mmCIF file with all atom_site columns, C-alpha atoms and ligand atoms in Angstrom:
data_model
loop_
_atom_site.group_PDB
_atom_site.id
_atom_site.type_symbol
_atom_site.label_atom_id
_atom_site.label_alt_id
_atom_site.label_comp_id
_atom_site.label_asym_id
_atom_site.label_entity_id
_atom_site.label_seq_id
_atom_site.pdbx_PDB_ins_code
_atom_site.Cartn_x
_atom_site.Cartn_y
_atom_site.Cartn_z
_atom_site.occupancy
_atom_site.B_iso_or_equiv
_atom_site.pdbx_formal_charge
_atom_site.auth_seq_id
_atom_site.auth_comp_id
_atom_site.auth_asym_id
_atom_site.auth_atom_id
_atom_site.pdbx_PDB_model_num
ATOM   1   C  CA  . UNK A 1 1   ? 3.478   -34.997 -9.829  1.00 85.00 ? 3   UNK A CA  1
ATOM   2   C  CA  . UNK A 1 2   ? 1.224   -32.257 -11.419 1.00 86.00 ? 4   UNK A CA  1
ATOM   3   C  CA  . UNK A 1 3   ? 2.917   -29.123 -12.969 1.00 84.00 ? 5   UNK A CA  1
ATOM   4   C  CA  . UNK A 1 4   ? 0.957   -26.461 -13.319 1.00 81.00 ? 6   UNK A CA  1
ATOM   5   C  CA  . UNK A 1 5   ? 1.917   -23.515 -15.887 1.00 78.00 ? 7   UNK A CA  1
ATOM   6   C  CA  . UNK A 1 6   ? 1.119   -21.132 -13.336 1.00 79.00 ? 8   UNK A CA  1
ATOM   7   C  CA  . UNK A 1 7   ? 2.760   -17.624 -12.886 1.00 80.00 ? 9   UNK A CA  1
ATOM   8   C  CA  . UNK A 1 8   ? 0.912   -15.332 -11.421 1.00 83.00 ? 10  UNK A CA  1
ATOM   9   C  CA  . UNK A 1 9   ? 1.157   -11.968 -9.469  1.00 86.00 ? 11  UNK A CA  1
ATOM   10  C  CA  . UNK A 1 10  ? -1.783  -12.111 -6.686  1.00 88.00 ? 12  UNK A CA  1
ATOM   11  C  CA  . UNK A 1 11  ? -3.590  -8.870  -5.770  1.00 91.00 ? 13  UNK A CA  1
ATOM   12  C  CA  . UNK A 1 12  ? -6.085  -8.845  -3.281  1.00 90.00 ? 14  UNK A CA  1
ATOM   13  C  CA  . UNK A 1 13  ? -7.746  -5.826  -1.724  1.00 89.00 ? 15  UNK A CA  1
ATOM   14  C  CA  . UNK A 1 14  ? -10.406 -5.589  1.269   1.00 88.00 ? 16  UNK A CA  1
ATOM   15  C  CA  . UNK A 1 15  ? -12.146 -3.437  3.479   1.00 89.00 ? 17  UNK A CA  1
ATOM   16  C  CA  . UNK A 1 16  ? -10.412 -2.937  7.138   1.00 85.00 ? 18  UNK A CA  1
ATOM   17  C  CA  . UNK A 1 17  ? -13.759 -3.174  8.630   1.00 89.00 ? 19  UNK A CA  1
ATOM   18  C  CA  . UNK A 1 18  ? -17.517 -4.160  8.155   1.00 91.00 ? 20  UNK A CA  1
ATOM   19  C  CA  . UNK A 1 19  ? -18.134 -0.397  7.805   1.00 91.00 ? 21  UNK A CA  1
ATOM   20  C  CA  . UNK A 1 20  ? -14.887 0.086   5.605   1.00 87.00 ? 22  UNK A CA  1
ATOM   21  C  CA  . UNK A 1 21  ? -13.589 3.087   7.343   1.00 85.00 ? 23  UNK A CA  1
ATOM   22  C  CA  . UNK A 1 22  ? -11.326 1.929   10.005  1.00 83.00 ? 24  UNK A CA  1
ATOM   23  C  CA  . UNK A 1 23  ? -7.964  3.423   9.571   1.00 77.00 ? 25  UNK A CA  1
ATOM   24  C  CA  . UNK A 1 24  ? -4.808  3.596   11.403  1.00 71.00 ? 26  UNK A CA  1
ATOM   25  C  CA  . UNK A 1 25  ? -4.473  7.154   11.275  1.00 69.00 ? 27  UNK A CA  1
ATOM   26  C  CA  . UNK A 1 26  ? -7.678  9.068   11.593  1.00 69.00 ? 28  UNK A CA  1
ATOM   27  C  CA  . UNK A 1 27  ? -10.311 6.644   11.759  1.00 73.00 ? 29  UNK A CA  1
ATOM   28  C  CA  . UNK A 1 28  ? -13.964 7.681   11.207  1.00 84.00 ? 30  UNK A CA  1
ATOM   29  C  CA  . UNK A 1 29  ? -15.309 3.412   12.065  1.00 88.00 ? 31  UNK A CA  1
ATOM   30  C  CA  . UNK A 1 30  ? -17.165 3.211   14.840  1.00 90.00 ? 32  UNK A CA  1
ATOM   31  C  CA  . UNK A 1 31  ? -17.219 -0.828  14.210  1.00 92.00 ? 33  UNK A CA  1
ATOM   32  C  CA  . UNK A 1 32  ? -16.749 -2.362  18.063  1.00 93.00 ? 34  UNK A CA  1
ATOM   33  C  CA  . UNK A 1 33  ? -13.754 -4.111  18.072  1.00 90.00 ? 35  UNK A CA  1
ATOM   34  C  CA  . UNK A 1 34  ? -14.487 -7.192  18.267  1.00 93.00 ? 36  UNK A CA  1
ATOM   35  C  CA  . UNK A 1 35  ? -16.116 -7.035  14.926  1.00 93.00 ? 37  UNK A CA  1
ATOM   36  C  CA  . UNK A 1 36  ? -13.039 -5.143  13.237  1.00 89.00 ? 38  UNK A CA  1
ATOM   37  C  CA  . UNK A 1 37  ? -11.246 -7.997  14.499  1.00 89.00 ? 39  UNK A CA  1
ATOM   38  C  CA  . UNK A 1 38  ? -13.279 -11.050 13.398  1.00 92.00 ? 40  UNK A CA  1
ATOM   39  C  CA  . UNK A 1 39  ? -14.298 -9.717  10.102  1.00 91.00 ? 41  UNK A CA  1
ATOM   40  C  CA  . UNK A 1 40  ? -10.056 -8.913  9.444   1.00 86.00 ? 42  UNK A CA  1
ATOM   41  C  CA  . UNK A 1 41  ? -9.894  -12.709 10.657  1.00 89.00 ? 43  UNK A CA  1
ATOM   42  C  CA  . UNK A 1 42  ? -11.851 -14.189 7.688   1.00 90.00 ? 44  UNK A CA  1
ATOM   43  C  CA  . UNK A 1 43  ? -8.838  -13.420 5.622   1.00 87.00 ? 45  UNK A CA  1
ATOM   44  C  CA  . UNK A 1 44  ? -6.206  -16.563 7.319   1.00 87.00 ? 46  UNK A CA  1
ATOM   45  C  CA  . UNK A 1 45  ? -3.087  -16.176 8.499   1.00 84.00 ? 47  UNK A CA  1
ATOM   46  C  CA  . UNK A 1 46  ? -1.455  -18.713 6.062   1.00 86.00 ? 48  UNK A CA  1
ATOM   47  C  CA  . UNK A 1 47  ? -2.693  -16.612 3.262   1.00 87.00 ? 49  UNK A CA  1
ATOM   48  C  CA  . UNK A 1 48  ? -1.656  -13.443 4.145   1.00 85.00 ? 50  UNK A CA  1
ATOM   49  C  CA  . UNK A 1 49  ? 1.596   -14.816 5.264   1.00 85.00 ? 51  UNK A CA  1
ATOM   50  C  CA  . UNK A 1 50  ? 2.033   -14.953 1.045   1.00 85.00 ? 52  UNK A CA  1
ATOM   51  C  CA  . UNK A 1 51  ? 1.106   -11.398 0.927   1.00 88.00 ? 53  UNK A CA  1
ATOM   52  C  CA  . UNK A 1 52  ? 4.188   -9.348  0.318   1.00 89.00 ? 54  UNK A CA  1
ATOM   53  C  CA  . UNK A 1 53  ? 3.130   -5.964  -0.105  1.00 91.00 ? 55  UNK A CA  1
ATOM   54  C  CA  . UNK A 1 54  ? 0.338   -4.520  2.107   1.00 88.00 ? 56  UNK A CA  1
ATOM   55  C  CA  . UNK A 1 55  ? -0.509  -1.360  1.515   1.00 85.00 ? 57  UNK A CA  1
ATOM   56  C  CA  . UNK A 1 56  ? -2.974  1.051   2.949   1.00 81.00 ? 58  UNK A CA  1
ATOM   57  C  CA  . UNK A 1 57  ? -5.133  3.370   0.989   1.00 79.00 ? 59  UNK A CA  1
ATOM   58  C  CA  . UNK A 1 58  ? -6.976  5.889   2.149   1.00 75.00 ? 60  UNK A CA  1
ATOM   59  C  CA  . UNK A 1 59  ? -10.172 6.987   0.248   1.00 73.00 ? 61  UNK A CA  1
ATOM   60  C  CA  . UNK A 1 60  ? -10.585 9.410   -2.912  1.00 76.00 ? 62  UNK A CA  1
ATOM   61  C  CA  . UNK A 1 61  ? -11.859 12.539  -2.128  1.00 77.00 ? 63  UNK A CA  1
ATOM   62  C  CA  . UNK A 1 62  ? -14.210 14.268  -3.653  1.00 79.00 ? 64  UNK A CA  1
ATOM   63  C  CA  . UNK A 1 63  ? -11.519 17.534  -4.051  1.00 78.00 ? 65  UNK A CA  1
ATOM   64  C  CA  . UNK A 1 64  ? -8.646  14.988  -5.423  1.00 76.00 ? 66  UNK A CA  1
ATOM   65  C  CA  . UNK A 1 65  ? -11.661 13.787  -8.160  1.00 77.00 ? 67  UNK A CA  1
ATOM   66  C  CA  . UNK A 1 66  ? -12.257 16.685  -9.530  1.00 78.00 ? 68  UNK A CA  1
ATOM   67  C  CA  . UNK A 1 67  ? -9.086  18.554  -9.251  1.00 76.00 ? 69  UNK A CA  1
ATOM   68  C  CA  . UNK A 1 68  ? -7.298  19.332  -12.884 1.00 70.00 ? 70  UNK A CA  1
ATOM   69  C  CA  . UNK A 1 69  ? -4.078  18.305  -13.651 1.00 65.00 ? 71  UNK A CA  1
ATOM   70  C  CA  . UNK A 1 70  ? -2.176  14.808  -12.769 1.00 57.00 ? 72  UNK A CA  1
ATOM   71  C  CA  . UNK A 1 71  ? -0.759  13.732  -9.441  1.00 68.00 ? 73  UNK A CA  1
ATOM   72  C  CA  . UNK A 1 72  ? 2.455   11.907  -8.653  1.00 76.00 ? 74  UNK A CA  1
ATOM   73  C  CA  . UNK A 1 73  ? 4.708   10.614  -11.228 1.00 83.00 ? 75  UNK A CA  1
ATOM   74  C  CA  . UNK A 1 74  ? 3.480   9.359   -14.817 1.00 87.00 ? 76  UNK A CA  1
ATOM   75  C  CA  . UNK A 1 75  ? 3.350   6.025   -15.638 1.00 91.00 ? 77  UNK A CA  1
ATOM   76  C  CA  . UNK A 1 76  ? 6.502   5.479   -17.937 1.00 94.00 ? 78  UNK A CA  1
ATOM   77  C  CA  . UNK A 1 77  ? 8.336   7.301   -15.510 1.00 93.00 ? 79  UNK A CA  1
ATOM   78  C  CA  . UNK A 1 78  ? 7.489   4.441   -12.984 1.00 92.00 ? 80  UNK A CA  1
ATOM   79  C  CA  . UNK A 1 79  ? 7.777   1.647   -15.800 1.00 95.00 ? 81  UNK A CA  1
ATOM   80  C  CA  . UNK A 1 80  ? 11.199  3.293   -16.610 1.00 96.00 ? 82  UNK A CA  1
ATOM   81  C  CA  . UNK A 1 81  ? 12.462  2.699   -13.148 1.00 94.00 ? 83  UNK A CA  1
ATOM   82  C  CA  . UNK A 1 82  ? 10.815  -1.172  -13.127 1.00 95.00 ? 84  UNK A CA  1
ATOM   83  C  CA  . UNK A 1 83  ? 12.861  -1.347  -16.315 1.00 97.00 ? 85  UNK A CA  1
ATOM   84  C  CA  . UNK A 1 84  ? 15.860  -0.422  -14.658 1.00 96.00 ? 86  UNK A CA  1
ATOM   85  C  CA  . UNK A 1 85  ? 15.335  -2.108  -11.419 1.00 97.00 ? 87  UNK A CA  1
ATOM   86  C  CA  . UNK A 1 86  ? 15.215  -5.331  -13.804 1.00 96.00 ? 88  UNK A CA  1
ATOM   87  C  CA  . UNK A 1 87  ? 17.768  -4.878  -15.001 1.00 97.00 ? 89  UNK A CA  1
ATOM   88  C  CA  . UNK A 1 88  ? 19.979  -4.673  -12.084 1.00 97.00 ? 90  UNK A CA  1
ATOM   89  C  CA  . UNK A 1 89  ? 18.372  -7.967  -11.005 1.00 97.00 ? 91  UNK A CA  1
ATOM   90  C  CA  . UNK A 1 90  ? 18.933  -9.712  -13.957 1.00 97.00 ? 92  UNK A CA  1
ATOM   91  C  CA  . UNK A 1 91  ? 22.628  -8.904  -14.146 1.00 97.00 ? 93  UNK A CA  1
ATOM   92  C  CA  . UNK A 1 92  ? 22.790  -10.044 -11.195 1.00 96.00 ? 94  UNK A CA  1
ATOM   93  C  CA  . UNK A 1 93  ? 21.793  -12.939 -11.172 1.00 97.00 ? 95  UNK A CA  1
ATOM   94  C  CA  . UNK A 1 94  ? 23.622  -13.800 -14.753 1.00 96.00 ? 96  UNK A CA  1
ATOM   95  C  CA  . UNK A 1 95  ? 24.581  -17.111 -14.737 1.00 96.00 ? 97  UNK A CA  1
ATOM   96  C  CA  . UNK A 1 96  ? 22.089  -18.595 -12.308 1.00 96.00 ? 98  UNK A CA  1
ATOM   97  C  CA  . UNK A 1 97  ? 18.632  -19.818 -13.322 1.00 95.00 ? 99  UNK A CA  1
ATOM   98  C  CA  . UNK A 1 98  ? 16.565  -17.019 -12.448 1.00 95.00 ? 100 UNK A CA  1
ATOM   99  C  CA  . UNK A 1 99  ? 16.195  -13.399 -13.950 1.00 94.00 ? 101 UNK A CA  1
ATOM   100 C  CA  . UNK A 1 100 ? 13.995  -11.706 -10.999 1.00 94.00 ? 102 UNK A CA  1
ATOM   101 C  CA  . UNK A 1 101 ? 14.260  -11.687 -6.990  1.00 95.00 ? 103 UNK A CA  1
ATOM   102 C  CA  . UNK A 1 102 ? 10.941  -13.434 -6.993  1.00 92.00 ? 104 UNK A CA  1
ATOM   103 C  CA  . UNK A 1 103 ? 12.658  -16.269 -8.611  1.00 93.00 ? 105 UNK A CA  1
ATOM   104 C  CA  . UNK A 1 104 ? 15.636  -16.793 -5.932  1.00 94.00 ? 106 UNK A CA  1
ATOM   105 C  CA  . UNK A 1 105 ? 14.430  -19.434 -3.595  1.00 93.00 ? 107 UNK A CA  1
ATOM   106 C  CA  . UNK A 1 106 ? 14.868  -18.433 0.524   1.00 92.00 ? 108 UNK A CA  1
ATOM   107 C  CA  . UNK A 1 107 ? 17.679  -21.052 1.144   1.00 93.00 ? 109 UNK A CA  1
ATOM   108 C  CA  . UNK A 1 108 ? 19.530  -18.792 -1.899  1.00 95.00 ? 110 UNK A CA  1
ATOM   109 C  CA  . UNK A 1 109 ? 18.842  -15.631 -0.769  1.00 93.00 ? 111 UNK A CA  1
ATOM   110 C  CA  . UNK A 1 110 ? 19.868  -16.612 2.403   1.00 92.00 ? 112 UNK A CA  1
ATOM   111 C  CA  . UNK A 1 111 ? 23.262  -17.803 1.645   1.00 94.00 ? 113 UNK A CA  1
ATOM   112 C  CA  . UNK A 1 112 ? 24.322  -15.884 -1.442  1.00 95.00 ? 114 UNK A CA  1
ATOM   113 C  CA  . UNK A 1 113 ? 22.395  -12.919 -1.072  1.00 95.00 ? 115 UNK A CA  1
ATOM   114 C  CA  . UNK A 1 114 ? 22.482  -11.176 2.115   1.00 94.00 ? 116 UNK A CA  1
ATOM   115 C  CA  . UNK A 1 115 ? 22.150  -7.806  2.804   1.00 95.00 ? 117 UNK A CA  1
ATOM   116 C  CA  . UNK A 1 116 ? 24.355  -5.279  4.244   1.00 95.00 ? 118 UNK A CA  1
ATOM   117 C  CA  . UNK A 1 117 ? 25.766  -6.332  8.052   1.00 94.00 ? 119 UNK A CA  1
ATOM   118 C  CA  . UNK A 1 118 ? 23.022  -5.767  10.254  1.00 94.00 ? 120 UNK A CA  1
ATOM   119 C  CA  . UNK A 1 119 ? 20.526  -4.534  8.144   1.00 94.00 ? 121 UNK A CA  1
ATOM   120 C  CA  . UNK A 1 120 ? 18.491  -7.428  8.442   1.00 95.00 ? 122 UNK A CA  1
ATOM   121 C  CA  . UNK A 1 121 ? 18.187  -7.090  12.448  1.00 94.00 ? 123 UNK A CA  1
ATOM   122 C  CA  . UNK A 1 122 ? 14.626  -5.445  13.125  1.00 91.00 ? 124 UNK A CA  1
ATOM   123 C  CA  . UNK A 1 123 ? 13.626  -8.544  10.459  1.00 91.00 ? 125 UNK A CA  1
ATOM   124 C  CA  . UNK A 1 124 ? 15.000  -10.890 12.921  1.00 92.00 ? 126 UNK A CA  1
ATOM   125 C  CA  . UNK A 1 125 ? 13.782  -9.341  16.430  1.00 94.00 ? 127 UNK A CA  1
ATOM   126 C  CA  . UNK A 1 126 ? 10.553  -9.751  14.259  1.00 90.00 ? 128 UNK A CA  1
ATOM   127 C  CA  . UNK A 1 127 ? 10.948  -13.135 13.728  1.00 91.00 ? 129 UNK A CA  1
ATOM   128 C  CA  . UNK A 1 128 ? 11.798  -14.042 17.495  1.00 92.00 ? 130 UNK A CA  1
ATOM   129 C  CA  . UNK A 1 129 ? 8.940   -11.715 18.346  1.00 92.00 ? 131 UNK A CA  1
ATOM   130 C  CA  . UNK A 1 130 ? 6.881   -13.859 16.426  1.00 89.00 ? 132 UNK A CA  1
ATOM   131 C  CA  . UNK A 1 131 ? 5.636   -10.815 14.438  1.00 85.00 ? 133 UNK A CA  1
ATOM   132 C  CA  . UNK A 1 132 ? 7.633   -12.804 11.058  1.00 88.00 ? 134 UNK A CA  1
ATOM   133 C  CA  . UNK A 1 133 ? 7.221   -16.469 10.046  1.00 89.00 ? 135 UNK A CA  1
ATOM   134 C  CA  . UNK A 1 134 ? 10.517  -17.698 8.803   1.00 89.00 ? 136 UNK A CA  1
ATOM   135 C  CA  . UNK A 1 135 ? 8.528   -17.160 5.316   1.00 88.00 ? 137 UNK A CA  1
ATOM   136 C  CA  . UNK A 1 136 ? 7.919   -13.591 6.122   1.00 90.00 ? 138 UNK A CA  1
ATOM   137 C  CA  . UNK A 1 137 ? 11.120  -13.073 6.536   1.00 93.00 ? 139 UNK A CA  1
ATOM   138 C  CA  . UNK A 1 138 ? 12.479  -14.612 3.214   1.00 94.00 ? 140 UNK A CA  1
ATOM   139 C  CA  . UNK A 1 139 ? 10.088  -12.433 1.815   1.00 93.00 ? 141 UNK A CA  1
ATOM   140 C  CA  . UNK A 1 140 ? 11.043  -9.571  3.555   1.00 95.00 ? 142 UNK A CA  1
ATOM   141 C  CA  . UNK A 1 141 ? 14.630  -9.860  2.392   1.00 96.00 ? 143 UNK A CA  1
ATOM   142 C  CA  . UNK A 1 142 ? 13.408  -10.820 -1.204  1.00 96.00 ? 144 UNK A CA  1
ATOM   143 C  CA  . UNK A 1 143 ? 11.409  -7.207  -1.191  1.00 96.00 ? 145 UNK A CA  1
ATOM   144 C  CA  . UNK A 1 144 ? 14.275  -5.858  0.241   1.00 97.00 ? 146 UNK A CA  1
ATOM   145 C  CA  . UNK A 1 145 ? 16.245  -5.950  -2.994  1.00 97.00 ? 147 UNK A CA  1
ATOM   146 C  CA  . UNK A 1 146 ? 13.961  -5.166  -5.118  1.00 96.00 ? 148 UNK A CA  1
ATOM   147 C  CA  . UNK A 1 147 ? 14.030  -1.919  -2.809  1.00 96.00 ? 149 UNK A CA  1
ATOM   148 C  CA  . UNK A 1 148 ? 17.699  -1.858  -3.461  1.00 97.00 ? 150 UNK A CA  1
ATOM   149 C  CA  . UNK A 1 149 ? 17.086  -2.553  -6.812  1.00 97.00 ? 151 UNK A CA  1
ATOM   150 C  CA  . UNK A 1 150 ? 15.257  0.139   -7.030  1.00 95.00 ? 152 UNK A CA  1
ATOM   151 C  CA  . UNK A 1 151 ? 16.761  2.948   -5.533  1.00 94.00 ? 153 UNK A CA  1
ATOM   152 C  CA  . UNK A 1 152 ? 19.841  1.672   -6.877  1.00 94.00 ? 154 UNK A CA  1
ATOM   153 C  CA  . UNK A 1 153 ? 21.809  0.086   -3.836  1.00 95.00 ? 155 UNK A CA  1
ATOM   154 C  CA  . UNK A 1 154 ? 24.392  -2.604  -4.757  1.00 95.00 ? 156 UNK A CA  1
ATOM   155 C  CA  . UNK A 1 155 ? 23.165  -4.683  -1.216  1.00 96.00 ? 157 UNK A CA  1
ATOM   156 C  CA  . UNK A 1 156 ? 19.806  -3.782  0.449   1.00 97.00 ? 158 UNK A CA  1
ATOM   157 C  CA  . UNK A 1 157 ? 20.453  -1.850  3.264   1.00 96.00 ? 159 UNK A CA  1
ATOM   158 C  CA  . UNK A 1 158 ? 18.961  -1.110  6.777   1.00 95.00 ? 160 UNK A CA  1
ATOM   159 C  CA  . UNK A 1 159 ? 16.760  1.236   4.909   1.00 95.00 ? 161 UNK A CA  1
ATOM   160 C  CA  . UNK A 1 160 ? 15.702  -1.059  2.058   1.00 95.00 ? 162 UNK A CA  1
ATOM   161 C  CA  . UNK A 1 161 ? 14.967  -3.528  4.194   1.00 95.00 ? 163 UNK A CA  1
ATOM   162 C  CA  . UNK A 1 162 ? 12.804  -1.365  6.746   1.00 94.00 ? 164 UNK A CA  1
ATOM   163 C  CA  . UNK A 1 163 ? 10.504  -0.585  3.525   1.00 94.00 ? 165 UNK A CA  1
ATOM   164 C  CA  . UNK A 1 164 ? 10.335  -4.224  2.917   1.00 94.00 ? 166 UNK A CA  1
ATOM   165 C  CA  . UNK A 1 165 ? 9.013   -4.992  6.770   1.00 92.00 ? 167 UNK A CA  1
ATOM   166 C  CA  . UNK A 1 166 ? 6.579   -1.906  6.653   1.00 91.00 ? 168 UNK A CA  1
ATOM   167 C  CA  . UNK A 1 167 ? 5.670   -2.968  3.525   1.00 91.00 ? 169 UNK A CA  1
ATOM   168 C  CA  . UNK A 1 168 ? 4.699   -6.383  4.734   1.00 88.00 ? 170 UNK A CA  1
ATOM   169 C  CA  . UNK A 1 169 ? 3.841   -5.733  8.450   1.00 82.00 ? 171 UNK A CA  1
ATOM   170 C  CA  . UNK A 1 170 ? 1.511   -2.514  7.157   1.00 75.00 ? 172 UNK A CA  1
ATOM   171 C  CA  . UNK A 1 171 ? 3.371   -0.836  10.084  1.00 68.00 ? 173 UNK A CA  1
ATOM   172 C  CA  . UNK A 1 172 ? 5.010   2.155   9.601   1.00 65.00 ? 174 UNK A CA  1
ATOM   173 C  CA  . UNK A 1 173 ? 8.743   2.463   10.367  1.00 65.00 ? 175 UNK A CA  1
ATOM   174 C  CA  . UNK A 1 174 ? 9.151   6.014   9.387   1.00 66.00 ? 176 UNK A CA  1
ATOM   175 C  CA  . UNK A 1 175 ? 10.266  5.266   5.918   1.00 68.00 ? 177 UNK A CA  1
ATOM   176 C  CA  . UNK A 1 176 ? 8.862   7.054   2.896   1.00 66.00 ? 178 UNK A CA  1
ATOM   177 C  CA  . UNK A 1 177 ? 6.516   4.792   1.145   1.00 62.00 ? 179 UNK A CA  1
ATOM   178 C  CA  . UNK A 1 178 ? 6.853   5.565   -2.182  1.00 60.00 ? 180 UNK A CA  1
ATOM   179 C  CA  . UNK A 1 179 ? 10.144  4.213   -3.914  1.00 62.00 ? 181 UNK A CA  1
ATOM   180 C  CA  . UNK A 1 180 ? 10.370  7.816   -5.944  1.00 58.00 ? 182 UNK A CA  1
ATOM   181 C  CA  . UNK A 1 181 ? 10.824  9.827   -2.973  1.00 57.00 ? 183 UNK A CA  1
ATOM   182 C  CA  . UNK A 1 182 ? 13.764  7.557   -1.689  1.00 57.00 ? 184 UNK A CA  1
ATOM   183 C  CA  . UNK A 1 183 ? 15.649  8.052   -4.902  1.00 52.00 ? 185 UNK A CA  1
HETATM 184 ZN ZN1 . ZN  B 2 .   ? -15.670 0.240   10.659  1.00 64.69 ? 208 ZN  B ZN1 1
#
């Protein structure tokens, strides 16, 4: 066996189209469909089903470029809640051999940490669906309480986890994306 001191966070970004403007909202691609759809194919299925987080963003304008003045939160505010949010996790899972939720292996999460009753049943019509491998959804529960986590939930909820599955789907599900505006 080869071990492989290998940690790593992976972060991949592409274009949604040959043109690069194809959006879900108001699109300005005029890329025939069929092309949208084989160039999104070149990125596999396997790999993306590895992909956690998918997130959409839409392009800079010119106005937010130039416009004085910071948007959003800061930084350290964000860092303070990761702090936090670490925190939590690690308390939690005191005593066993991992420190984050990326650690907890599916079989565990499945077993010893479950969300809230019912929370997880969107995930699962998902799964049947065949919308979620039975990876995706591991990994949806997994981002699910770092949502809790986060927003400071004791058990993700149907709400944590909804953010998890439009997080990973790219669908939206009517849930705020950004974690500040949930807390
Ligand atoms: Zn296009």
């Amino acid at each position: 066996m080869v071990r492989f001191p290998a940690r790593f966070l992976m972060v991949l970004a592409a274009n949604p189209c040959p043109c690069g403007r194809f959006s879900l909202r108001d699109s300005l691609c005029e890329c025939p469909p069929s092309a949208i759809r084989r160039y999104q194919s070149r990125l596999s299925g396997p790999l993306l089903d590895r992909v956690d987080l998918r997130v959409e963003v839409d392009p800079v304008t010119r106005a937010q470029l130039t416009e004085p003045g910071a948007r959003g939160e800061s930084t350290a505010t964000v860092a303070d809640r990761v702090r936090q949010a670490r925190a939590r996790a690690a308390a939690r899972l005191t005593g066993t051999p991992w420190r984050t939720n990326s650690e907890v292996p599916g079989r565990e999460l499945r077993s010893r940490y479950q969300a809230v009753a019912g929370a997880m049943d969107e995930a699962e019509r998902n799964l049947e669906r065949g919308v979620l491998t039975a990876r995706g959804i591991d990994r949806v529960l997994r981002v699910a309480w770092t949502v809790a986590d986060l927003v400071g939930h004791d058990r993700p909820d149907a709400t944590d986890v909804a953010l998890a599955l439009q997080l990973r789907t790219g669908v939206p599900r009517g849930v705020p994306m950004a974690i500040g505006a949930l807390t």
